[in-house]
Coordinates of N, CA and C in Angstrom, one line a residue:
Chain A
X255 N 27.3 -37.8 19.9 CA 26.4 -38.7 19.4 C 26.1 -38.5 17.9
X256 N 25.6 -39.2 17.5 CA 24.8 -39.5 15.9 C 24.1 -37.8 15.5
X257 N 24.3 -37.4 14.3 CA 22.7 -36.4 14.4 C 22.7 -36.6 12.7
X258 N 21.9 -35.8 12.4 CA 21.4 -35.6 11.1 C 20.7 -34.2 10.9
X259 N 21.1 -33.6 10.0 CA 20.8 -32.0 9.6 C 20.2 -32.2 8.1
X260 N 18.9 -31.2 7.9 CA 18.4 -31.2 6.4 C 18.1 -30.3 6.2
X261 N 17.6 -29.7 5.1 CA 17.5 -28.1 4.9 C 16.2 -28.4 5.4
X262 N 15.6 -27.3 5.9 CA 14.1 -27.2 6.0 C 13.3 -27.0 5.0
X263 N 11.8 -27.1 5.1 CA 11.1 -26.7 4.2 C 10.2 -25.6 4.3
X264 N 9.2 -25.6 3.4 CA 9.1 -26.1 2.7 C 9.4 -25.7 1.5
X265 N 10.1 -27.0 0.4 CA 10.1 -26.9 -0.7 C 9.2 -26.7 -1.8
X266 N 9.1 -25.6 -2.5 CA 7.9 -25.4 -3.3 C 8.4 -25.9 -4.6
X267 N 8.6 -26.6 -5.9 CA 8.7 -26.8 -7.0 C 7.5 -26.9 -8.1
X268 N 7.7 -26.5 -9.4 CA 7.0 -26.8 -10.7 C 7.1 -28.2 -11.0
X269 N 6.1 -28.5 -11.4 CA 6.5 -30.3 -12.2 C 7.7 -30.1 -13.5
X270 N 8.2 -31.4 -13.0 CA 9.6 -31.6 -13.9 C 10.6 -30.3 -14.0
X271 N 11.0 -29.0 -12.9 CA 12.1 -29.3 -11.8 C 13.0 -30.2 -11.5
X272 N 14.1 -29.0 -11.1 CA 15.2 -30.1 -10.3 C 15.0 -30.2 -9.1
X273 N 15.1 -31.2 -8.3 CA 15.2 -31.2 -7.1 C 16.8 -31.7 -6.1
X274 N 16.8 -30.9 -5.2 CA 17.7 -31.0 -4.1 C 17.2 -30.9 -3.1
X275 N 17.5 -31.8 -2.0 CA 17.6 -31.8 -0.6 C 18.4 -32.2 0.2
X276 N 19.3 -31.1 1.3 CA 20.2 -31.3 1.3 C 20.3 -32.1 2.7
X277 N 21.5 -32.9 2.9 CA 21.7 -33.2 3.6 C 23.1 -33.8 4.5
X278 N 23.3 -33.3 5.6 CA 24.6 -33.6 6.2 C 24.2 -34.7 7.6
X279 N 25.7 -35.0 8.1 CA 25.6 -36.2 9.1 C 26.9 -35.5 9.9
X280 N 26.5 -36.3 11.1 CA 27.9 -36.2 11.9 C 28.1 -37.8 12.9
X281 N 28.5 -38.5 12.9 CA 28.5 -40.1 13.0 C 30.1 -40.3 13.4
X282 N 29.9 -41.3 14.6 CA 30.9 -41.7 14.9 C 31.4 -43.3 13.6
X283 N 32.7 -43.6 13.4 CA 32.4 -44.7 12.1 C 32.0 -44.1 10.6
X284 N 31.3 -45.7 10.1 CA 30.8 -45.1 8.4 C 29.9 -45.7 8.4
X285 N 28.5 -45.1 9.3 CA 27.4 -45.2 9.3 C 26.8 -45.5 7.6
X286 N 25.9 -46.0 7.7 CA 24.7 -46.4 6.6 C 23.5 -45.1 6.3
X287 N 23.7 -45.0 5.3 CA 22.6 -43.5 5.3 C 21.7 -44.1 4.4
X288 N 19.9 -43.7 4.5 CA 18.9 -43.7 4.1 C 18.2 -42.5 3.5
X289 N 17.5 -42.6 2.7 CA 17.0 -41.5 2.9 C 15.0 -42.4 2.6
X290 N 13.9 -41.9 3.6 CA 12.8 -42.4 3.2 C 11.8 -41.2 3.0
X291 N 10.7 -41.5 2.7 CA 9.5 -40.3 2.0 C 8.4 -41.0 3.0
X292 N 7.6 -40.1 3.3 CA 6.3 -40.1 4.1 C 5.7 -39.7 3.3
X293 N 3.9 -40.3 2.9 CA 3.1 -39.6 2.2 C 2.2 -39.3 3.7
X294 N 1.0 -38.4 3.1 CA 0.0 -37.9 4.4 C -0.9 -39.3 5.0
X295 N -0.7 -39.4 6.1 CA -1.4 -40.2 6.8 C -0.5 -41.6 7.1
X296 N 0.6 -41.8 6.4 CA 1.0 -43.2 6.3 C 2.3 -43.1 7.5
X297 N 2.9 -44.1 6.9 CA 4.6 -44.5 7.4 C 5.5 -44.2 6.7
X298 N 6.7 -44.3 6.9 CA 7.8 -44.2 6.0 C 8.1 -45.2 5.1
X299 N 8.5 -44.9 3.8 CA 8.8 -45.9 2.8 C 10.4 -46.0 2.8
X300 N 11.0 -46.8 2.6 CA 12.4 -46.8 2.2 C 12.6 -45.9 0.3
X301 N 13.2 -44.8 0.3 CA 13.3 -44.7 -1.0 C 14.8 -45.0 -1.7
X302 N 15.7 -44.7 -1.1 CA 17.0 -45.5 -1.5 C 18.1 -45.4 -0.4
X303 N 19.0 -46.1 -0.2 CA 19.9 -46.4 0.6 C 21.4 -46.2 0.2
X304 N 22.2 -45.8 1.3 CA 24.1 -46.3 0.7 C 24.7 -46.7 2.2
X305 N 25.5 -47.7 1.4 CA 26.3 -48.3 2.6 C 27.8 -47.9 2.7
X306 N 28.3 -47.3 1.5 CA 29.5 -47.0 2.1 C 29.9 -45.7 1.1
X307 N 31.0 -45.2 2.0 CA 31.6 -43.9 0.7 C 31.6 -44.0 -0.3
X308 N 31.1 -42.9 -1.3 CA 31.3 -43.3 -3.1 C 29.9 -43.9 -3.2
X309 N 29.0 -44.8 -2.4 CA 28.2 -45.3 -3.4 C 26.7 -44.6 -3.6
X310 N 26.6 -44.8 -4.7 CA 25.4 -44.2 -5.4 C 23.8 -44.7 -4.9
X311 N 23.2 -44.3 -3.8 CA 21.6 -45.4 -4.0 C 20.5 -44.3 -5.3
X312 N 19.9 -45.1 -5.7 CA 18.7 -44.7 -6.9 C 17.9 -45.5 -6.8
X313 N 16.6 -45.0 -7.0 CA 15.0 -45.4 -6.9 C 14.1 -44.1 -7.6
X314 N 13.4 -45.1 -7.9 CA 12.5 -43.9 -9.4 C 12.6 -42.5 -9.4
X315 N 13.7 -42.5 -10.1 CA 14.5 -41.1 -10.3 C 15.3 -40.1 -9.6
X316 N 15.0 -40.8 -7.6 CA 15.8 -40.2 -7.0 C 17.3 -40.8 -6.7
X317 N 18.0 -39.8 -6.6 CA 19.7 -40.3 -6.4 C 20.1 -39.7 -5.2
X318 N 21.1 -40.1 -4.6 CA 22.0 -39.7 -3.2 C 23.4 -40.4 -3.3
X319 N 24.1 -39.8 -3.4 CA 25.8 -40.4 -3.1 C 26.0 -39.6 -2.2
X320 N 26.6 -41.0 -1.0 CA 27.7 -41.2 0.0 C 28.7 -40.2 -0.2
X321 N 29.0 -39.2 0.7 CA 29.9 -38.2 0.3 C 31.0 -38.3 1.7
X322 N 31.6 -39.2 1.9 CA 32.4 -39.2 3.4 C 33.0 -38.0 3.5
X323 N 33.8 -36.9 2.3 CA 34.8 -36.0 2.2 C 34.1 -35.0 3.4
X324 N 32.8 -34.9 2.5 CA 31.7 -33.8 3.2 C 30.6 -34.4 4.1
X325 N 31.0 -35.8 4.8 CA 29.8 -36.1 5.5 C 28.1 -35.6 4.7
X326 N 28.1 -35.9 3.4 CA 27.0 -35.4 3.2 C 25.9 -36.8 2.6
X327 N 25.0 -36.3 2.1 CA 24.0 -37.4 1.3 C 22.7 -36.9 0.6
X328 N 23.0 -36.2 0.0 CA 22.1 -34.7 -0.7 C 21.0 -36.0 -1.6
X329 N 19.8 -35.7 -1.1 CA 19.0 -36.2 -2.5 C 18.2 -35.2 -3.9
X330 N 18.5 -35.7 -4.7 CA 18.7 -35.4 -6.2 C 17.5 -36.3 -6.8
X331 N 16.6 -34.9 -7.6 CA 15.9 -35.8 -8.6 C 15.6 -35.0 -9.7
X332 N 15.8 -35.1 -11.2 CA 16.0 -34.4 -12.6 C 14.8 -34.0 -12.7
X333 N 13.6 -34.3 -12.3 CA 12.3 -33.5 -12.7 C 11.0 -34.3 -11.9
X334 N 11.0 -33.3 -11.1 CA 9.4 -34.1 -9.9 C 8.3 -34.1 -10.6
X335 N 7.6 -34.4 -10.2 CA 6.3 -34.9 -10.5 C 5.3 -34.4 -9.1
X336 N 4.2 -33.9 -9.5 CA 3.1 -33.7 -8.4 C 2.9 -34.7 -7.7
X337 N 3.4 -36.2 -8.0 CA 3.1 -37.4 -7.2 C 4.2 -37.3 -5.9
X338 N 5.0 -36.8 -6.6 CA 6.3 -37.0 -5.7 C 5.8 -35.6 -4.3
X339 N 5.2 -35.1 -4.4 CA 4.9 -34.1 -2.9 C 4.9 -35.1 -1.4
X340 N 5.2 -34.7 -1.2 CA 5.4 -35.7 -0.1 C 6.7 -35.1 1.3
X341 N 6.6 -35.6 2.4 CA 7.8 -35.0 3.4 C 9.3 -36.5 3.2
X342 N 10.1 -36.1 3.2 CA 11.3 -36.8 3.0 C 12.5 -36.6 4.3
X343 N 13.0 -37.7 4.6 CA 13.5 -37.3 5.8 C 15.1 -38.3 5.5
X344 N 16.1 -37.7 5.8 CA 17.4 -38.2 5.7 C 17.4 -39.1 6.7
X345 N 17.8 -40.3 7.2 CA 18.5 -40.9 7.8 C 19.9 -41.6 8.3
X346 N 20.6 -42.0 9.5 CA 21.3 -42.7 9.6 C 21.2 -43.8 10.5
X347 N 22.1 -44.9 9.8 CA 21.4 -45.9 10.9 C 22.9 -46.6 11.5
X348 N 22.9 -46.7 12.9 CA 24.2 -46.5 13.9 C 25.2 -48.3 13.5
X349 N 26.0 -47.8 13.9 CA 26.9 -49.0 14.0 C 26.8 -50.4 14.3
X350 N 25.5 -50.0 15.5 CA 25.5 -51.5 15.6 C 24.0 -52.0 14.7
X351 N 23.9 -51.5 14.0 CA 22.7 -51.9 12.8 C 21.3 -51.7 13.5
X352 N 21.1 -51.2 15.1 CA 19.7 -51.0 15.4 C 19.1 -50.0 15.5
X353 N 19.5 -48.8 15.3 CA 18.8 -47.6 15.5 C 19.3 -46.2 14.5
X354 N 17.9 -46.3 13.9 CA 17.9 -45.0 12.9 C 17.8 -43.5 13.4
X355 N 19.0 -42.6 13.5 CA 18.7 -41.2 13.7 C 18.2 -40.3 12.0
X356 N 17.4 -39.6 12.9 CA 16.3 -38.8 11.4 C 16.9 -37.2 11.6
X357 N 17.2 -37.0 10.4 CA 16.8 -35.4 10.3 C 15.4 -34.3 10.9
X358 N 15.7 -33.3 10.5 CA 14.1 -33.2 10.6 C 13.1 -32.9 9.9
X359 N 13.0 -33.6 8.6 CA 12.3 -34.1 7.3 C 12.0 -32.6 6.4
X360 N 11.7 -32.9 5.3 CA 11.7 -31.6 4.6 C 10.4 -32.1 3.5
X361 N 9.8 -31.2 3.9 CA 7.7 -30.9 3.0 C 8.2 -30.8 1.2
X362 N 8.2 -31.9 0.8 CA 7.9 -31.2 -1.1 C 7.0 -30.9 -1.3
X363 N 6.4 -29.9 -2.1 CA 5.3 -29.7 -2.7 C 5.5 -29.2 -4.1
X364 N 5.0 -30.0 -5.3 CA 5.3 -30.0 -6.3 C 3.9 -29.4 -7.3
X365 N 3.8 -28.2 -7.6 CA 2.4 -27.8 -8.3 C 2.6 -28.4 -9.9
X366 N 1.2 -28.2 -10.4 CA 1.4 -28.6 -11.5 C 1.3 -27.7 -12.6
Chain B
X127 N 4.9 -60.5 0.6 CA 5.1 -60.8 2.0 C 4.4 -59.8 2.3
X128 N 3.0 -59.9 3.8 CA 2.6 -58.8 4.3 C 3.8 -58.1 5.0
X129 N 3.5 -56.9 4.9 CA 4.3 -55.6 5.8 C 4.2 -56.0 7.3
X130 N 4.4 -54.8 7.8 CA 4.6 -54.7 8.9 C 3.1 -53.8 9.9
X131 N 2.8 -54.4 10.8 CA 0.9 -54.4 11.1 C 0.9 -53.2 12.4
X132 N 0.2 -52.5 12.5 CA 0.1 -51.7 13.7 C -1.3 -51.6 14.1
X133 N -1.6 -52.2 15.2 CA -3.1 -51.5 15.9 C -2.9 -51.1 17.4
X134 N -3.5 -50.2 17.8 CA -4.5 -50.0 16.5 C -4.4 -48.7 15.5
X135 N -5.0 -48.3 14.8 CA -4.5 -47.1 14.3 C -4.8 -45.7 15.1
X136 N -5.4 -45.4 15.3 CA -6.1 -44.3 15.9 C -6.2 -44.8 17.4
X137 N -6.2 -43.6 18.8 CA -6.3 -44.0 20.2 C -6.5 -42.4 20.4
X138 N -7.5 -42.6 21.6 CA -7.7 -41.3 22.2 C -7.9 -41.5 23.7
X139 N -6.9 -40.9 24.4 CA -6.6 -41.2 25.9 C -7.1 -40.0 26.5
X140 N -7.2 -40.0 28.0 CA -6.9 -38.9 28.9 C -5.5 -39.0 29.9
X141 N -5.3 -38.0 29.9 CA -3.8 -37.2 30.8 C -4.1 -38.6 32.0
X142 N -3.0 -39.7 32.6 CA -3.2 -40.7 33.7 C -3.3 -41.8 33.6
X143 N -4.4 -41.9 32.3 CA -4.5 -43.3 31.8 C -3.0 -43.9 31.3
X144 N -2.6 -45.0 30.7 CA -1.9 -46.0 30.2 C -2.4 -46.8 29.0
X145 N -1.7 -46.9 27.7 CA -1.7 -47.4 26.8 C -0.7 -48.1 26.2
X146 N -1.4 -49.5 25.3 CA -0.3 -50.1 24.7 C -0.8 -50.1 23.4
X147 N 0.7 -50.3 22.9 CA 0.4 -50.4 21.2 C 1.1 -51.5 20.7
X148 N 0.6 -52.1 19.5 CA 0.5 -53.8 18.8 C 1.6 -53.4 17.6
X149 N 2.4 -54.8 17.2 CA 3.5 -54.2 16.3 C 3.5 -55.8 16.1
X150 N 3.4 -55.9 14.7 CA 3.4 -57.4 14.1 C 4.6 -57.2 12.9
X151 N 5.5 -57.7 12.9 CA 7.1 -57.5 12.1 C 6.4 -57.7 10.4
X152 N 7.5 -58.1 9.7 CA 7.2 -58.5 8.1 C 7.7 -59.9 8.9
X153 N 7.1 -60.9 8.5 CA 7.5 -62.1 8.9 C 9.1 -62.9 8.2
X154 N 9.5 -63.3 9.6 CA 11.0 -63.4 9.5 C 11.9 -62.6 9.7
X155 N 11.9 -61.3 10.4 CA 12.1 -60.3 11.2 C 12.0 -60.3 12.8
X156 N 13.0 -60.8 13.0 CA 13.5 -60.3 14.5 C 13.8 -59.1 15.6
X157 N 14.0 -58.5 14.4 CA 14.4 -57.2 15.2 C 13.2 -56.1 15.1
X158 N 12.4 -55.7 16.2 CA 11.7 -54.5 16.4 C 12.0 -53.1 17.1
X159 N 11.8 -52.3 16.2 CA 12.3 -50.9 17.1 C 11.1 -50.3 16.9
X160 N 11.0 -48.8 17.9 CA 9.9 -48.1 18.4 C 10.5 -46.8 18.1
X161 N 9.8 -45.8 17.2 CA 9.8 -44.4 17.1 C 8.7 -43.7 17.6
X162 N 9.2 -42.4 17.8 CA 8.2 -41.3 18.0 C 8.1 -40.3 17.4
X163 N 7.1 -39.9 16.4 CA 7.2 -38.7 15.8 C 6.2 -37.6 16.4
X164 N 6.8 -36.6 16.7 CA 5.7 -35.7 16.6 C 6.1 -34.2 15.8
X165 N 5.5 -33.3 15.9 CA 6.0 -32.2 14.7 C 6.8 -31.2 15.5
X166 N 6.7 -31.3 17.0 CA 8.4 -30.2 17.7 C 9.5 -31.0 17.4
X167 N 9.6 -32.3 17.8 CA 10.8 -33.0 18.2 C 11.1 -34.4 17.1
X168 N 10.2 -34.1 16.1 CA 10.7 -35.3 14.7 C 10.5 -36.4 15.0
X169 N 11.1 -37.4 14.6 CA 11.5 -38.3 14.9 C 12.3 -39.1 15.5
X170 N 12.3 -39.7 16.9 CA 12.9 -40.1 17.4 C 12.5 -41.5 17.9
X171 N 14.2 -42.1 18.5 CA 14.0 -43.3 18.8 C 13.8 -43.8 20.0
X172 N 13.0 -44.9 20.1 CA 12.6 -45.4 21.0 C 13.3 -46.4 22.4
X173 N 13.2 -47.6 21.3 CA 14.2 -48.8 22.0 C 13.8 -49.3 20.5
X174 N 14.5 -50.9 20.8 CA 14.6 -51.8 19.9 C 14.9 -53.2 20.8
X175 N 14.1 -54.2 20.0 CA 13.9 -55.5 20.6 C 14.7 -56.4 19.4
X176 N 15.2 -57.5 19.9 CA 15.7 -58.9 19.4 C 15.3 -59.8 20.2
X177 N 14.6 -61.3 19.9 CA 14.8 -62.5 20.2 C 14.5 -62.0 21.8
X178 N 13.4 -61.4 22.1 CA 12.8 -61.0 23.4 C 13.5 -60.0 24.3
X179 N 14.6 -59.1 23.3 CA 15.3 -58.6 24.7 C 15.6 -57.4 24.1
X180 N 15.7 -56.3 24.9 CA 15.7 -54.7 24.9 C 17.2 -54.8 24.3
X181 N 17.4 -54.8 23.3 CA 19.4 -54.2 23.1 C 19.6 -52.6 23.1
X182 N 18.6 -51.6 22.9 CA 19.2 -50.6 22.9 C 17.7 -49.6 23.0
X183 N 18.0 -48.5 23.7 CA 17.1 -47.8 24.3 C 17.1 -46.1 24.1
X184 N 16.4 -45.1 23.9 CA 16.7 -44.2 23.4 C 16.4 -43.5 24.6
X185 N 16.5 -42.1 24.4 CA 16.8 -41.4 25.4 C 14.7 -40.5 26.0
X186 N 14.2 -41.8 26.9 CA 12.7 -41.4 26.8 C 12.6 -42.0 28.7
X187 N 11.9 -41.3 29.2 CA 11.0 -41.4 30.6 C 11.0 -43.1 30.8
X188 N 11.0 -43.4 32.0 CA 10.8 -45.0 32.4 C 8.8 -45.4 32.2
X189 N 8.3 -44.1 32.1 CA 6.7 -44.5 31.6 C 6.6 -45.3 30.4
X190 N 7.7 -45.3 29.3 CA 7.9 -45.6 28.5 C 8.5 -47.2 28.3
X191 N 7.9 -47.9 28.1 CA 8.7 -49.7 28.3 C 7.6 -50.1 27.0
X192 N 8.6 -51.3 26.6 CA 7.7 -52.0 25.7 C 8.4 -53.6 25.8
X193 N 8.0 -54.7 24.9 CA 8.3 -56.2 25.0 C 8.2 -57.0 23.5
X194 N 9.5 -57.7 24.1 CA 9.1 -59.0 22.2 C 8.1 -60.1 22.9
X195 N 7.3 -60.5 22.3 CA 7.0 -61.9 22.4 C 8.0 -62.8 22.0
X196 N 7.8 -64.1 21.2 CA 8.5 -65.5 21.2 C 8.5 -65.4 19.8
X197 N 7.2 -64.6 18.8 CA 6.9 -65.0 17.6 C 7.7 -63.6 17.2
X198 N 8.0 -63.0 17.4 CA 8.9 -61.1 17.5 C 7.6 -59.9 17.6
X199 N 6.3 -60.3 17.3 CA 5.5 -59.8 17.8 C 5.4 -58.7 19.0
X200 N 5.9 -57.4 19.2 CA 5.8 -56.9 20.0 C 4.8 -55.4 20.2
X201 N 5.1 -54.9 22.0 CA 4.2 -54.1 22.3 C 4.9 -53.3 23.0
X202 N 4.3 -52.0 23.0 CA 4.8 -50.3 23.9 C 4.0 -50.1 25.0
X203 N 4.4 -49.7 26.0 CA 3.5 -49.3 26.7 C 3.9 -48.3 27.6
X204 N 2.7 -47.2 27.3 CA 3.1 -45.9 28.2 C 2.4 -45.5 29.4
X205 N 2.6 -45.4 30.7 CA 1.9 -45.6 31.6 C 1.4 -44.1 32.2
X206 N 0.7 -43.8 32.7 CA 0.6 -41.8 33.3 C 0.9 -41.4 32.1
X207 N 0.1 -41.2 31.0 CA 0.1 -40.1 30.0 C 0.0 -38.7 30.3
X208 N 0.8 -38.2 29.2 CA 0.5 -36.8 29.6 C 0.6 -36.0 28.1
X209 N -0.1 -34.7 28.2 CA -0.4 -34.1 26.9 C 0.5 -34.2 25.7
X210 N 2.0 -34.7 26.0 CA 3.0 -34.2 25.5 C 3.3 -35.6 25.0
X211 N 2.5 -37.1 25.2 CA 2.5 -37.9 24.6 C 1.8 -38.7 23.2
X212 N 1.4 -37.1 23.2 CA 0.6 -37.3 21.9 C 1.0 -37.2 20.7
X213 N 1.2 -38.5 19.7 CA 2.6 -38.6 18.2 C 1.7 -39.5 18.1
X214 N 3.0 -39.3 16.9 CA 2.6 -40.6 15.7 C 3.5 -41.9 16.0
X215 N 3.0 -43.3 16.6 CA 4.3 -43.8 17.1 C 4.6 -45.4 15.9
X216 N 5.7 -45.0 15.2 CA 6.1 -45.8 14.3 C 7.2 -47.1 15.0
X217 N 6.5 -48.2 14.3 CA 6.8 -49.7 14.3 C 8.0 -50.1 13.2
X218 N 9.0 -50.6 13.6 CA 10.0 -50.6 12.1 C 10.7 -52.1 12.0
X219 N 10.5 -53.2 11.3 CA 11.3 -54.4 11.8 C 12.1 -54.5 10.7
X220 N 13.4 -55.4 10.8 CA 14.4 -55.7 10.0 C 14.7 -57.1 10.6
X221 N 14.9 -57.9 9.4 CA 16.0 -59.2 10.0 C 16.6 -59.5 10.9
X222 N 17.4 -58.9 11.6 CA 18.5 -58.9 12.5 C 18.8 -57.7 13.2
X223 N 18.8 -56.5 12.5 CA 18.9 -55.6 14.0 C 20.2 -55.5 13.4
X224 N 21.5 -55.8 13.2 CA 22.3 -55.8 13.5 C 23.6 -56.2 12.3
X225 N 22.7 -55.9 11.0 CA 23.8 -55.9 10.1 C 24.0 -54.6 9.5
X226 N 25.7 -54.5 8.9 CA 25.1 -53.1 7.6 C 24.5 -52.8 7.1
X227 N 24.0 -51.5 7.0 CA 22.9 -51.4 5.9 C 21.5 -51.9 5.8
X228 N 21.4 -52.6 6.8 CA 19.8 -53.8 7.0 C 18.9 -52.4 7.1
X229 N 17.8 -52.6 6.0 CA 16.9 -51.5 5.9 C 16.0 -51.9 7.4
X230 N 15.3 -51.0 7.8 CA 14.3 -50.8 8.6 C 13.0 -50.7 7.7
X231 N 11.7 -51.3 8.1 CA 10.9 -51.4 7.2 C 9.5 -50.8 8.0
X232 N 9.1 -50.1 7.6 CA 8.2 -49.3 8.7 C 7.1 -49.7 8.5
X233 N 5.7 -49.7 9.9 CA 4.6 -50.0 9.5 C 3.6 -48.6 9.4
X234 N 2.4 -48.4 9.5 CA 1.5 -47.7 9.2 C 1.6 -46.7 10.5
X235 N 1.7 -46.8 11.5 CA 2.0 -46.1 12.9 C 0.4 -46.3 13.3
X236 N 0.8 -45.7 14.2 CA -0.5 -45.8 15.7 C -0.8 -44.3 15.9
X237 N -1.5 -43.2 15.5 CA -1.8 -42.3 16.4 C -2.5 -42.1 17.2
X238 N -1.4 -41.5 18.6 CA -2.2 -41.2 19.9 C -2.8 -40.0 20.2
X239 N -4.1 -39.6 20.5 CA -4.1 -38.1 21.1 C -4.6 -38.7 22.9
X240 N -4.1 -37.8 23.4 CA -4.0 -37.5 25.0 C -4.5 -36.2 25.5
X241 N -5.6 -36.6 25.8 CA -6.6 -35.2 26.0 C -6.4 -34.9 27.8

């Protein structure tokens, strides 16, 4: 079946840091990968998306490219911000477009 | 466009009882699916509804059943709770269910404690 693997946390960073979190898949096909952020108390936000090998998703400052070579989907951001603390959780969503498998999300914590 | 609506937010059961939880889509959204979060076992999936009918089910106890209405409007229901039912249970609708790439759009969740 489907899974999803992420580094664990927790990530501790400085403001404006690089950030990495990594992330791999194992998927039957060329699943759709997500990646969303949880603040405390809420739901998941969509933070950016890719639909196929090669492509790039970006949303306020974070990036992820579709890596089929490496089944990967590592999210990337040039310098956090204490806003950005938050738990982040890789996804994939299956073939037949209804069901999202989650990593098992990774804690930022960004001091200032 | 309002989001996607969950009540209620907060619920506090005992171990036997049965509970349902409310899931109102982004309007124009057909497809509803059900997660479970809790902090051993993450997030996982539940089932997912279209146009009133269960297409796909995840790997959880038959206590576990939920329903679309007519408007996509749907509900969970877990019957004999028991300690180990206690999460954060997230609401997610999309358009269709069923294209590439079709984001999932999550609501605010429901937390349960089961005393």
């Amino acid at each position: 079946g489907n899974s999803v693997t992420q580094m664990e946390g927790p990530v501790t960073l400085s403001e404006e840091a690089f950030l990495t979190i990594n992330c791999t898949y194992t998927a039957t096909g060329y699943p759709s990968l997500f990646w969303y952020v949880q603040y405390p108390g809420e739901g998941l936000q969509l933070l950016l998306k890719a639909t196929k090998a090669d492509d790039k998703g970006s949303n306020k400052g974070f990036e992820a490219t579709y890596r089929k070579e490496t089944t990967s989907f590592h999210l990337e951001k040039g310098s956090v911000q204490v806003s950005d603390s938050a738990v982040y959780f890789c996804a994939l969503l299956n073939n037949a477009g209804n069901m999202l498998t989650f990593g098992g999300g990774t804690r930022l914590m960004v001091k200032p | 466009k309002a989001g996607v609506t969950q009540t209620p937010r907060y619920l506090i059961k005992t171990r036997g009882q049965q509970v349902t939880l409310s899931c109102s889509p982004i309007s124009g959204h057909r497809s509803v699916s059900w997660y479970q979060q809790t902090p051993g076992q993450g997030l996982q999936f539940l089932f997912e509804y279209f146009s009133e009918t269960q297409r796909n089910k995840g790997n959880f106890p038959g206590r576990f059943s939920g329903r679309q209405f007519s408007n996509s409007r749907s509900e969970m229901n877990v019957s004999t709770l028991e300690l180990g039912d206690s999460a954060l249970y997230l609401c997610a609708s999309s358009p269709e269910g069923s294209a590439r790439g079709e984001t999932q759009y999550f609501g605010p969740g429901t937390r349960l404690l089961v005393l």
